[in-house]
Short mmCIF file of C-alpha atoms in Angstrom, two decimals:
data_model
loop_
_atom_site.label_atom_id
_atom_site.label_comp_id
_atom_site.label_asym_id
_atom_site.label_seq_id
_atom_site.Cartn_x
_atom_site.Cartn_y
_atom_site.Cartn_z
CA MET A 1374 89.49 71.36 107.41
CA SER A 1375 89.82 72.61 110.99
CA GLU A 1376 90.29 76.21 112.04
CA SER A 1377 93.74 75.38 113.35
CA ASP A 1378 94.74 73.76 110.03
CA LEU A 1379 93.66 76.94 108.28
CA GLU A 1380 95.57 79.02 110.76
CA GLU A 1381 98.69 77.00 110.12
CA MET A 1382 98.25 77.32 106.35
CA PHE A 1383 97.74 81.07 106.67
CA THR A 1384 100.91 81.44 108.76
CA LEU A 1385 102.93 79.52 106.17
CA ALA A 1386 101.35 81.52 103.33
CA VAL A 1387 102.45 84.83 104.87
CA SER A 1388 105.87 83.44 105.68
CA VAL A 1389 106.54 82.20 102.12
CA ALA A 1390 105.22 85.51 100.74
CA LYS A 1391 107.86 87.34 102.78
CA GLU A 1392 110.57 84.94 101.63
CA ALA A 1393 109.46 85.36 98.01
CA GLY A 1394 109.39 89.12 98.47
CA GLN A 1395 112.98 89.13 99.67
CA ILE A 1396 114.11 87.27 96.53
CA ILE A 1397 112.16 89.66 94.30
CA ARG A 1398 113.52 92.72 96.13
CA ASP A 1399 117.12 91.50 95.93
CA ALA A 1400 116.84 90.97 92.16
CA PHE A 1401 114.75 94.07 91.34
CA ASP A 1402 117.55 96.49 90.48
CA LYS A 1403 119.84 93.95 88.85
CA GLU A 1404 120.15 93.02 85.20
CA LYS A 1405 117.92 90.05 84.40
CA GLU A 1406 118.11 87.12 82.04
CA VAL A 1407 114.79 87.29 80.25
CA ASP A 1408 113.07 84.56 78.25
CA THR A 1409 109.85 84.93 76.33
CA LYS A 1410 106.90 82.55 76.41
CA LEU A 1411 103.80 82.95 74.20
CA SER A 1412 104.73 86.36 72.73
CA ALA A 1413 107.61 88.87 72.78
CA ALA A 1414 105.71 90.60 75.62
CA ASP A 1415 105.17 87.43 77.69
CA LEU A 1416 108.27 87.23 79.89
CA VAL A 1417 109.86 84.94 82.43
CA THR A 1418 113.06 85.34 84.45
CA GLU A 1419 115.22 83.17 86.66
CA SER A 1420 113.65 84.88 89.64
CA ASP A 1421 110.14 83.71 88.69
CA GLN A 1422 111.49 80.17 88.58
CA ALA A 1423 113.56 80.49 91.77
CA VAL A 1424 110.61 81.87 93.76
CA GLU A 1425 108.25 79.19 92.49
CA LYS A 1426 110.71 76.42 93.35
CA ILE A 1427 111.39 77.56 96.88
CA VAL A 1428 107.73 78.19 97.65
CA ASN A 1429 106.81 74.77 96.30
CA THR A 1430 109.48 73.20 98.53
CA ARG A 1431 108.26 75.04 101.64
CA ILE A 1432 104.66 73.98 101.05
CA MET A 1433 105.51 70.35 100.32
CA GLU A 1434 107.69 70.12 103.44
CA LYS A 1435 104.80 71.16 105.64
CA PHE A 1436 101.75 69.90 103.69
CA PRO A 1437 102.97 67.01 101.52
CA THR A 1438 99.45 65.89 100.55
CA HIS A 1439 98.34 69.32 99.28
CA ARG A 1440 98.22 70.14 95.61
CA PHE A 1441 100.23 72.88 93.96
CA ILE A 1442 99.55 74.98 90.87
CA GLY A 1443 102.31 77.43 89.90
CA GLU A 1444 102.54 79.68 86.88
CA GLU A 1445 105.98 78.56 85.77
CA THR A 1446 105.48 74.83 86.40
CA THR A 1447 102.28 75.03 84.41
CA SER A 1448 103.77 77.02 81.54
CA GLU A 1449 106.37 74.31 81.16
CA SER A 1450 103.95 71.40 81.30
CA GLY A 1451 101.30 73.04 79.14
CA GLU A 1452 98.66 70.79 80.74
CA LYS A 1453 95.10 71.78 81.49
CA HIS A 1454 94.18 72.11 85.12
CA GLU A 1455 91.55 70.31 86.99
CA LEU A 1456 90.49 71.80 90.27
CA THR A 1457 89.80 69.14 92.86
CA ASP A 1458 88.40 69.38 96.38
CA ASP A 1459 91.91 68.87 97.81
CA PRO A 1460 93.64 71.80 99.44
CA THR A 1461 95.40 73.49 96.50
CA TRP A 1462 98.03 76.20 96.73
CA ILE A 1463 97.94 78.37 93.63
CA ILE A 1464 100.85 80.74 93.15
CA ASP A 1465 102.18 83.31 90.78
CA PRO A 1466 105.81 83.74 91.86
CA ILE A 1467 106.08 87.19 90.26
CA ASP A 1468 102.83 88.75 89.08
CA GLY A 1469 103.88 91.60 86.82
CA THR A 1470 107.02 90.04 85.36
CA THR A 1471 107.16 92.76 82.70
CA ASN A 1472 107.16 95.36 85.50
CA PHE A 1473 109.87 93.37 87.24
CA VAL A 1474 112.04 93.26 84.12
CA ASN A 1475 111.41 96.93 83.31
CA ARG A 1476 111.91 98.04 86.96
CA ILE A 1477 108.35 99.22 87.49
CA GLN A 1478 107.41 98.92 91.13
CA GLU A 1479 104.06 97.13 90.89
CA VAL A 1480 105.29 93.56 91.20
CA SER A 1481 103.85 91.03 93.58
CA PHE A 1482 103.92 87.50 94.83
CA SER A 1483 100.44 86.02 94.76
CA LEU A 1484 99.25 82.95 96.69
CA GLY A 1485 95.69 81.68 96.94
CA ILE A 1486 94.59 78.51 98.71
CA MET A 1487 91.47 76.67 97.60
CA VAL A 1488 89.75 73.97 99.63
CA ASN A 1489 86.69 72.23 98.16
CA LYS A 1490 87.10 74.56 95.17
CA LYS A 1491 86.56 77.64 97.39
CA THR A 1492 89.31 80.17 98.02
CA VAL A 1493 89.89 80.25 101.75
CA ILE A 1494 93.13 82.23 101.95
CA GLY A 1495 94.59 84.96 99.74
CA VAL A 1496 97.99 86.60 100.16
CA VAL A 1497 99.45 89.19 97.79
CA TYR A 1498 102.76 90.71 98.73
CA ALA A 1499 104.14 93.71 96.79
CA PRO A 1500 107.71 93.71 98.07
CA ILE A 1501 109.05 96.91 96.47
CA LYS A 1502 106.36 98.90 98.27
CA ASP A 1503 106.32 96.50 101.25
CA GLU A 1504 102.55 96.07 101.03
CA MET A 1505 101.27 92.76 102.40
CA PHE A 1506 97.62 92.19 101.47
CA THR A 1507 95.92 89.25 103.19
CA ALA A 1508 92.44 87.81 103.44
CA ARG A 1509 90.73 84.77 104.90
CA LEU A 1510 87.27 83.71 103.83
CA GLY A 1511 84.68 85.47 105.97
CA LYS A 1512 87.29 87.33 108.02
CA GLY A 1513 87.95 90.54 106.06
CA ALA A 1514 90.92 91.80 104.09
CA TYR A 1515 93.98 93.58 105.43
CA LEU A 1516 96.91 95.65 104.23
CA ASN A 1517 99.88 95.39 106.60
CA GLY A 1518 97.36 94.53 109.29
CA MET A 1519 94.96 97.43 108.59
CA LYS A 1520 91.42 96.48 107.56
CA LEU A 1521 90.51 97.27 103.98
CA GLN A 1522 87.25 98.65 102.63
CA ALA A 1523 86.48 99.05 98.93
CA SER A 1524 85.08 102.34 97.60
CA LYS A 1525 81.37 103.06 98.11
CA ILE A 1526 80.81 104.56 94.64
CA THR A 1527 77.79 103.17 92.77
CA ASP A 1528 77.77 105.40 89.64
CA LEU A 1529 79.92 104.09 86.82
CA LYS A 1530 80.45 107.64 85.56
CA GLN A 1531 82.28 108.43 88.81
CA ALA A 1532 84.40 105.27 88.72
CA VAL A 1533 88.03 104.88 87.76
CA ILE A 1534 88.59 101.43 86.25
CA ILE A 1535 91.82 99.48 86.01
CA THR A 1536 92.42 97.39 82.92
CA GLU A 1537 95.39 96.10 80.94
CA GLY A 1538 96.61 95.71 77.40
CA GLY A 1539 97.99 92.32 78.42
CA SER A 1540 100.87 90.31 76.98
CA SER A 1541 99.17 88.65 74.01
CA ARG A 1542 100.02 90.21 70.64
CA ASP A 1543 97.37 88.27 68.73
CA ALA A 1544 95.88 90.98 66.47
CA LYS A 1545 92.23 90.08 67.08
CA GLU A 1546 92.69 89.83 70.84
CA VAL A 1547 94.47 93.18 71.02
CA GLU A 1548 91.75 94.75 68.89
CA ASP A 1549 88.99 93.47 71.20
CA LYS A 1550 90.86 94.67 74.28
CA VAL A 1551 91.31 98.11 72.73
CA LYS A 1552 87.58 98.20 71.99
CA ASN A 1553 86.98 97.64 75.69
CA ILE A 1554 89.46 100.35 76.62
CA HIS A 1555 87.51 102.68 74.33
CA ALA A 1556 84.24 101.79 76.09
CA LEU A 1557 85.79 102.23 79.51
CA ILE A 1558 87.22 105.67 78.74
CA THR A 1559 83.86 106.76 77.30
CA HIS A 1560 81.70 105.59 80.22
CA THR A 1561 83.90 106.18 83.28
CA ARG A 1562 86.12 108.82 84.84
CA GLY A 1563 89.12 107.11 83.33
CA ILE A 1564 91.25 104.03 83.10
CA ARG A 1565 94.42 103.05 84.90
CA ALA A 1566 96.91 100.26 84.12
CA TYR A 1567 99.53 99.05 86.56
CA GLY A 1568 100.67 95.79 84.99
CA SER A 1569 99.89 93.31 87.79
CA ALA A 1570 96.50 91.63 88.10
CA ALA A 1571 97.09 90.77 91.74
CA VAL A 1572 98.04 94.33 92.60
CA ASN A 1573 95.07 95.64 90.57
CA LEU A 1574 92.64 93.61 92.67
CA CYS A 1575 94.31 94.78 95.87
CA HIS A 1576 94.01 98.38 94.67
CA VAL A 1577 90.24 97.92 94.34
CA ALA A 1578 90.19 96.29 97.78
CA ALA A 1579 92.00 99.30 99.20
CA GLY A 1580 89.60 101.77 97.62
CA ARG A 1581 92.20 102.98 95.12
CA GLY A 1582 89.83 103.05 92.15
CA GLN A 1583 86.47 101.40 91.69
CA GLY A 1584 86.95 98.45 89.43
CA TYR A 1585 89.19 96.19 87.44
CA VAL A 1586 88.49 94.10 84.38
CA GLU A 1587 90.80 91.86 82.40
CA TYR A 1588 90.58 89.16 79.79
CA GLY A 1589 93.38 86.67 79.18
CA ILE A 1590 94.76 86.23 82.68
CA HIS A 1591 95.09 83.01 84.63
CA ILE A 1592 93.91 81.54 87.90
CA TRP A 1593 97.31 82.19 89.57
CA ASP A 1594 97.12 85.89 88.61
CA PHE A 1595 93.83 86.59 90.32
CA ILE A 1596 92.75 83.89 92.76
CA ALA A 1597 94.37 85.50 95.83
CA GLY A 1598 93.48 89.07 94.87
CA ALA A 1599 89.88 88.08 94.16
CA LEU A 1600 89.40 86.91 97.74
CA ILE A 1601 91.11 90.03 99.07
CA ALA A 1602 88.80 92.24 97.00
CA LYS A 1603 85.68 90.31 98.03
CA GLU A 1604 86.62 90.37 101.70
CA ALA A 1605 87.05 94.17 101.40
CA GLY A 1606 83.44 94.44 100.16
CA ALA A 1607 84.02 94.42 96.42
CA VAL A 1608 82.13 92.27 93.91
CA VAL A 1609 84.07 89.70 91.87
CA LEU A 1610 82.39 88.09 88.88
CA ASP A 1611 82.85 86.75 85.42
CA PRO A 1612 82.72 89.85 83.16
CA THR A 1613 79.33 88.69 81.81
CA GLY A 1614 77.89 89.05 85.31
CA CYS A 1615 77.82 85.28 85.97
CA ASP A 1616 79.72 83.71 88.83
CA LEU A 1617 83.47 83.80 88.44
CA ASP A 1618 84.85 80.60 86.91
CA PRO A 1619 88.45 80.52 88.12
CA LEU A 1620 89.63 78.62 85.06
CA ARG A 1621 87.93 80.81 82.41
CA ARG A 1622 90.77 83.36 82.21
CA ARG A 1623 88.77 86.52 82.76
CA ILE A 1624 87.58 88.60 85.66
CA LEU A 1625 85.51 91.63 86.61
CA CYS A 1626 85.93 93.25 89.99
CA ALA A 1627 83.96 96.30 91.12
CA CYS A 1628 83.51 98.19 94.34
CA SER A 1629 79.71 97.82 94.14
CA PRO A 1630 77.11 95.69 92.35
CA GLU A 1631 75.97 98.81 90.45
CA VAL A 1632 79.42 99.49 89.04
CA ALA A 1633 79.82 95.77 88.23
CA LYS A 1634 76.53 95.76 86.30
CA GLY A 1635 77.44 98.93 84.40
CA LEU A 1636 80.81 97.50 83.43
CA SER A 1637 79.35 94.21 82.34
CA GLN A 1638 76.95 96.02 80.00
CA ILE A 1639 79.53 98.16 78.20
CA LEU A 1640 82.18 95.46 77.68
CA THR A 1641 82.74 93.12 74.76
CA HIS A 1642 83.15 89.72 76.39
CA LEU A 1643 86.16 87.92 74.97
CA ASP A 1644 86.12 84.13 75.18
CA MET A 1645 89.62 83.24 76.37
CA GLY A 1646 89.23 79.45 76.61
CA CYS A 1647 90.26 77.90 79.88
CA ASP A 1648 93.35 77.06 81.94
CA MET B 1041 119.69 135.63 86.88
CA SER B 1042 122.46 134.83 89.36
CA GLU B 1043 123.24 131.46 90.83
CA SER B 1044 122.20 132.67 94.27
CA ASP B 1045 118.84 133.90 92.91
CA LEU B 1046 118.25 130.46 91.43
CA GLU B 1047 119.29 128.86 94.71
CA GLU B 1048 116.76 130.99 96.55
CA MET B 1049 114.02 130.15 94.06
CA PHE B 1050 114.82 126.45 94.32
CA THR B 1051 114.65 126.56 98.12
CA LEU B 1052 111.25 128.28 97.99
CA ALA B 1053 110.02 125.83 95.32
CA VAL B 1054 110.83 122.82 97.51
CA SER B 1055 109.36 124.53 100.56
CA VAL B 1056 106.01 125.33 98.89
CA ALA B 1057 105.91 121.82 97.44
CA LYS B 1058 106.11 120.43 100.99
CA GLU B 1059 103.41 122.85 102.18
CA ALA B 1060 101.18 121.88 99.23
CA GLY B 1061 101.87 118.22 99.93
CA GLN B 1062 100.70 118.60 103.50
CA ILE B 1063 97.37 120.10 102.37
CA ILE B 1064 96.90 117.31 99.81
CA ARG B 1065 97.76 114.61 102.34
CA ASP B 1066 95.40 116.03 104.96
CA ALA B 1067 92.49 116.05 102.46
CA PHE B 1068 93.27 112.76 100.72
CA ASP B 1069 91.10 110.41 102.77
CA LYS B 1070 88.24 112.88 103.36
CA GLU B 1071 85.06 113.32 101.36
CA LYS B 1072 85.56 116.03 98.72
CA GLU B 1073 83.37 118.65 97.10
CA VAL B 1074 83.91 118.03 93.41
CA ASP B 1075 83.15 120.37 90.51
CA THR B 1076 83.53 119.52 86.88
CA LYS B 1077 85.21 121.71 84.25
CA LEU B 1078 85.30 120.81 80.53
CA SER B 1079 83.80 117.31 80.86
CA ALA B 1080 82.30 115.05 83.53
CA ALA B 1081 85.79 113.56 83.84
CA ASP B 1082 87.57 116.94 84.23
CA LEU B 1083 87.48 117.61 87.95
CA VAL B 1084 88.42 120.31 90.43
CA THR B 1085 88.18 120.38 94.22
CA GLU B 1086 88.54 122.97 96.95
CA SER B 1087 91.96 121.54 97.66
CA ASP B 1088 93.20 122.36 94.13
CA GLN B 1089 92.09 125.94 94.68
CA ALA B 1090 93.43 126.15 98.25
CA VAL B 1091 96.88 124.86 97.23
CA GLU B 1092 97.08 127.21 94.25
CA LYS B 1093 96.15 130.21 96.36
CA ILE B 1094 98.65 129.56 99.12
CA VAL B 1095 101.49 128.79 96.70
CA ASN B 1096 100.72 131.96 94.72
CA THR B 1097 100.83 133.98 97.96
CA ARG B 1098 104.17 132.48 99.05
CA ILE B 1099 105.75 133.21 95.67
CA MET B 1100 104.44 136.76 95.46
CA GLU B 1101 105.64 137.54 98.99
CA LYS B 1102 109.17 136.58 98.09
CA PHE B 1103 109.33 137.38 94.36
CA PRO B 1104 106.70 140.06 93.68
CA THR B 1105 107.93 140.79 90.16
CA HIS B 1106 107.78 137.18 88.98
CA ARG B 1107 104.97 135.88 86.84
CA PHE B 1108 102.61 133.09 87.85
CA ILE B 1109 100.66 130.58 85.77
CA GLY B 1110 98.43 128.22 87.75
CA GLU B 1111 96.01 125.60 86.46
CA GLU B 1112 93.01 126.81 88.43
CA THR B 1113 93.56 130.56 87.92
CA THR B 1114 93.87 129.87 84.21
CA SER B 1115 90.86 127.62 83.98
CA GLU B 1116 88.81 130.43 85.49
CA SER B 1117 90.16 133.19 83.23
CA GLY B 1118 90.12 131.08 80.06
CA GLU B 1119 92.79 133.35 78.61
CA LYS B 1120 95.58 132.21 76.30
CA HIS B 1121 99.06 132.32 77.74
CA GLU B 1122 102.02 134.17 76.47
CA LEU B 1123 105.37 133.03 77.73
CA THR B 1124 107.70 135.97 78.33
CA ASP B 1125 111.35 136.09 79.31
CA ASP B 1126 110.40 137.01 82.87
CA PRO B 1127 110.85 134.40 85.59
CA THR B 1128 107.57 132.49 85.52
CA TRP B 1129 106.35 130.02 88.12
CA ILE B 1130 104.04 127.46 86.54
CA ILE B 1131 102.10 125.24 88.91
CA ASP B 1132 99.59 122.47 88.92
CA PRO B 1133 98.31 122.44 92.50
CA ILE B 1134 97.11 118.84 92.23
CA ASP B 1135 98.18 116.94 89.15
CA GLY B 1136 95.93 113.91 89.04
CA THR B 1137 92.79 115.46 90.49
CA THR B 1138 90.73 112.44 89.44
CA ASN B 1139 93.14 110.23 91.39
CA PHE B 1140 92.84 112.60 94.33
CA VAL B 1141 89.03 112.43 94.24
CA ASN B 1142 89.01 108.65 93.73
CA ARG B 1143 91.71 108.06 96.40
CA ILE B 1144 94.29 106.73 94.02
CA GLN B 1145 97.74 107.43 95.31
CA GLU B 1146 99.44 108.96 92.28
CA VAL B 1147 98.72 112.62 92.97
CA SER B 1148 101.32 115.32 92.89
CA PHE B 1149 102.07 118.99 93.21
CA SER B 1150 103.98 120.23 90.16
CA LEU B 1151 106.03 123.42 89.93
CA GLY B 1152 108.27 124.49 87.08
CA ILE B 1153 110.12 127.75 86.80
CA MET B 1154 110.99 129.22 83.42
CA VAL B 1155 113.46 132.04 82.85
CA ASN B 1156 113.99 133.38 79.34
CA LYS B 1157 111.47 130.71 78.24
CA LYS B 1158 113.77 127.93 79.50
CA THR B 1159 112.81 125.66 82.39
CA VAL B 1160 115.48 126.12 85.05
CA ILE B 1161 113.82 124.39 88.02
CA GLY B 1162 111.37 121.49 88.24
CA VAL B 1163 109.81 120.16 91.43
CA VAL B 1164 107.21 117.38 91.56
CA TYR B 1165 106.09 116.22 94.97
CA ALA B 1166 103.89 113.11 95.32
CA PRO B 1167 102.80 113.50 98.94
CA ILE B 1168 100.95 110.22 99.49
CA LYS B 1169 104.10 108.31 98.61
CA ASP B 1170 106.38 111.03 100.02
CA GLU B 1171 108.41 111.20 96.81
CA MET B 1172 110.07 114.58 96.16
CA PHE B 1173 111.43 114.78 92.63
CA THR B 1174 113.64 117.78 91.89
CA ALA B 1175 115.79 119.03 89.04
CA ARG B 1176 117.81 122.10 88.15
CA LEU B 1177 118.92 122.79 84.60
CA GLY B 1178 122.28 121.14 84.02
CA LYS B 1179 122.51 119.72 87.53
CA GLY B 1180 120.73 116.37 87.32
CA ALA B 1181 117.46 115.07 88.73
CA TYR B 1182 116.86 113.66 92.18
CA LEU B 1183 114.28 111.64 94.09
CA ASN B 1184 114.41 112.40 97.81
CA GLY B 1185 118.03 113.43 97.29
CA MET B 1186 119.05 110.32 95.30
CA LYS B 1187 120.28 110.90 91.75
CA LEU B 1188 117.98 109.60 89.03
CA GLN B 1189 118.91 107.84 85.81
CA ALA B 1190 116.43 106.94 83.09
CA SER B 1191 116.42 103.41 81.62
CA LYS B 1192 119.06 102.52 79.01
CA ILE B 1193 116.72 100.55 76.75
CA THR B 1194 116.90 101.47 73.06
CA ASP B 1195 114.57 98.88 71.51
CA LEU B 1196 110.92 99.98 71.43
CA LYS B 1197 109.82 96.33 71.56
CA GLN B 1198 111.42 96.08 75.03
CA ALA B 1199 109.89 99.33 76.28
CA VAL B 1200 106.93 99.83 78.59
CA ILE B 1201 105.17 103.07 77.70
CA ILE B 1202 102.93 105.19 79.90
CA THR B 1203 99.96 106.91 78.32
CA GLU B 1204 96.53 108.12 79.40
CA GLY B 1205 92.91 108.13 78.25
CA GLY B 1206 92.72 111.71 79.52
CA SER B 1207 89.73 113.69 80.73
CA SER B 1208 88.23 114.83 77.42
CA ARG B 1209 85.13 112.93 76.34
CA ASP B 1210 85.04 114.43 72.85
CA ALA B 1211 84.30 111.36 70.71
CA LYS B 1212 86.92 112.08 67.98
CA GLU B 1213 89.62 112.87 70.52
CA VAL B 1214 88.91 109.67 72.50
CA GLU B 1215 88.96 107.68 69.25
CA ASP B 1216 92.35 109.05 68.24
CA LYS B 1217 93.77 108.39 71.68
CA VAL B 1218 92.49 104.82 71.58
CA LYS B 1219 94.11 104.39 68.16
CA ASN B 1220 97.42 105.37 69.78
CA ILE B 1221 96.84 102.97 72.66
CA HIS B 1222 96.32 100.24 70.07
CA ALA B 1223 99.62 101.14 68.34
CA LEU B 1224 101.46 101.25 71.65
CA ILE B 1225 100.21 97.83 72.77
CA THR B 1226 101.12 96.36 69.39
CA HIS B 1227 104.67 97.72 69.20
CA THR B 1228 105.88 97.69 72.82
CA ARG B 1229 105.98 95.45 75.86
CA GLY B 1230 102.89 97.13 77.15
CA ILE B 1231 101.22 100.29 78.35
CA ARG B 1232 100.73 101.71 81.80
CA ALA B 1233 98.42 104.53 82.96
CA TYR B 1234 98.75 106.22 86.36
CA GLY B 1235 96.60 109.32 85.92
CA SER B 1236 99.17 112.06 86.63
CA ALA B 1237 101.32 113.55 83.86
CA ALA B 1238 103.84 114.92 86.35
CA VAL B 1239 104.19 111.55 88.07
CA ASN B 1240 104.43 109.80 84.67
CA LEU B 1241 107.41 111.92 83.68
CA CYS B 1242 109.05 111.28 87.03
CA HIS B 1243 108.51 107.53 86.57
CA VAL B 1244 110.45 107.71 83.28
CA ALA B 1245 113.14 109.77 85.03
CA ALA B 1246 113.38 107.07 87.73
CA GLY B 1247 113.71 104.27 85.15
CA ARG B 1248 110.24 102.93 85.96
CA GLY B 1249 109.27 102.32 82.36
CA GLN B 1250 110.81 103.67 79.17
CA GLY B 1251 108.51 106.34 77.86
CA TYR B 1252 105.43 108.47 78.19
CA VAL B 1253 103.23 110.09 75.61
CA GLU B 1254 100.14 112.20 76.00
CA TYR B 1255 98.00 114.53 73.94
CA GLY B 1256 95.68 117.10 75.51
CA ILE B 1257 97.64 118.06 78.62
CA HIS B 1258 98.80 121.54 79.59
CA ILE B 1259 102.04 123.32 80.38
CA TRP B 1260 101.41 123.12 84.15
CA ASP B 1261 100.98 119.35 83.92
CA PHE B 1262 104.38 118.63 82.37
CA ILE B 1263 106.79 121.57 82.58
CA ALA B 1264 108.39 120.46 85.86
CA GLY B 1265 108.37 116.73 85.06
CA ALA B 1266 109.86 117.38 81.63
CA LEU B 1267 112.96 118.98 83.18
CA ILE B 1268 113.22 116.17 85.73
CA ALA B 1269 113.06 113.56 82.94
CA LYS B 1270 115.61 115.40 80.80
CA GLU B 1271 118.00 115.86 83.68
CA ALA B 1272 117.74 112.11 84.34
CA GLY B 1273 118.91 111.44 80.79
CA ALA B 1274 115.57 111.02 79.04
CA VAL B 1275 114.54 112.71 75.80
CA VAL B 1276 111.59 115.11 75.82
CA LEU B 1277 110.09 116.20 72.52
CA ASP B 1278 106.96 117.13 70.70
CA PRO B 1279 105.43 113.76 69.69
CA THR B 1280 106.27 114.49 66.03
CA GLY B 1281 109.96 114.49 66.96
CA CYS B 1282 110.29 118.30 66.79
CA ASP B 1283 111.36 120.35 69.78
CA LEU B 1284 108.81 120.47 72.58
CA ASP B 1285 106.57 123.53 72.38
CA PRO B 1286 105.40 123.98 75.96
CA LEU B 1287 102.11 125.56 74.89
CA ARG B 1288 101.15 122.97 72.27
CA ARG B 1289 99.48 120.62 74.75
CA ARG B 1290 101.29 117.40 73.90
CA ILE B 1291 104.45 115.64 74.88
CA LEU B 1292 106.63 112.65 74.17
CA CYS B 1293 109.21 111.48 76.68
CA ALA B 1294 111.47 108.49 76.16
CA CYS B 1295 114.47 106.99 77.93
CA SER B 1296 116.52 107.09 74.72
CA PRO B 1297 116.49 108.81 71.29
CA GLU B 1298 115.85 105.41 69.67
CA VAL B 1299 112.70 104.75 71.71
CA ALA B 1300 111.60 108.37 71.08
CA LYS B 1301 112.00 107.90 67.33
CA GLY B 1302 110.14 104.60 67.37
CA LEU B 1303 107.27 106.09 69.31
CA SER B 1304 107.04 109.12 67.09
CA GLN B 1305 106.71 106.86 64.02
CA ILE B 1306 103.85 104.69 65.31
CA LEU B 1307 101.69 107.48 66.80
CA THR B 1308 98.86 109.45 65.23
CA HIS B 1309 99.72 113.05 66.08
CA LEU B 1310 96.66 114.85 67.43
CA ASP B 1311 96.62 118.60 67.04
CA MET B 1312 95.44 119.90 70.41
CA GLY B 1313 95.62 123.62 69.72
CA CYS B 1314 97.53 125.65 72.29
CA ASP B 1315 97.31 126.95 75.86
#
């Protein structure tokens, strides 16, 4: 893949993020038709579907041979994913749908592009706050054009860690997540929860807190934010400390290797299966 | 107290909030000298003290007979408070000091004024986001001059609830708080945690989520935000469902009486003593 191909893909990625953001912004204050998916807390709206459809169209017009993985398309098909070496656009039309429905401002459009199974471009746009986070592999991470740098903290006791209750209401899964929340409160300066995985990763990239851990999310939730965090100097791993497997539905992000190691040691590692 | 007295107090309250906000904004991105108070997660900085001092001076210049309760003055004296009928200015110079230290944007200056033990004015200014929340008893709540209205949701299952791990690291207290987090995840659409009680209450006032509950906070954390939430149509109570006692160190805020009742029933009510 040539530099100019990547440049063209990046330009389209930012352009569709802006278009998606406009749709999200227009719908934000309106009443929404809400459907549920796997639990009463797992939501989808017409806007999720509308954004996914238009973004898919834009990508296919310009890059008809590229692959596409979208949250809503996938939820409907229920199929397992196989990552290939082909250029693959992975999108979450609205990351933080519960926030969107409940009018909480942390909602985002997330788009990651993988080539040869490596993320080369990440774009997360939070339209209500007009924050456009972008990263290209090896070229740094940016917020509205300003270079990002993760926090320099190395001591877990000084870290604030983002985590989430998530949308599953499976009793065992909730119990394990709560156990992790307990461990995080005990060993850190505190926890935060914003309700959007993509935004959470961008917060760590921007130095707003020192880490983020979540079990039960999907590749479309974190693939773009993970690159943005890494390009801002953060560490992104599987929570066990192994390399991140983008299909294993869990992620640990920390501003430094020391904080990552500390987190990995205090957490109970939930096996979430794979996408 | 005449209407014109209240008008003058409100004008001063907004003016000192802006001055405080400027100090907080100027210090936000700089390295901070951090001291701890009751636990390693209970922080104070020079900026907290500087803001409190200047605000105290401004108030005493203009209203020398009024009383003053400030977080940092109180932490130093360790004395119990007695609320009198005198006009009393109650401030938290930086609500969300951990956020301030860790460069997380939800920090605020909080100022409530009580007369005859009733809150008559509430001002919360979040300077990094430039959000000025104001309320006067019986006159509605505003964000940067725009009228606020809490969410209309009545079903707890559709509600997103804000809560916090807090700064105490007492094992029993953390355990009880985690038990409540478990209950909240189970019975609602999810939890959020932003790290500032004053901001949390303003979020509910602004319809960004449907409720907020916290045990272990203080009068200066919530007195202003509680009026703002109430004036936006939310319900503010003691978590048991009784009237709020501003010195009992706990609060429940919900967008509707139904959500308040639901929350009260699923929570374990921690006795936090009194200020």
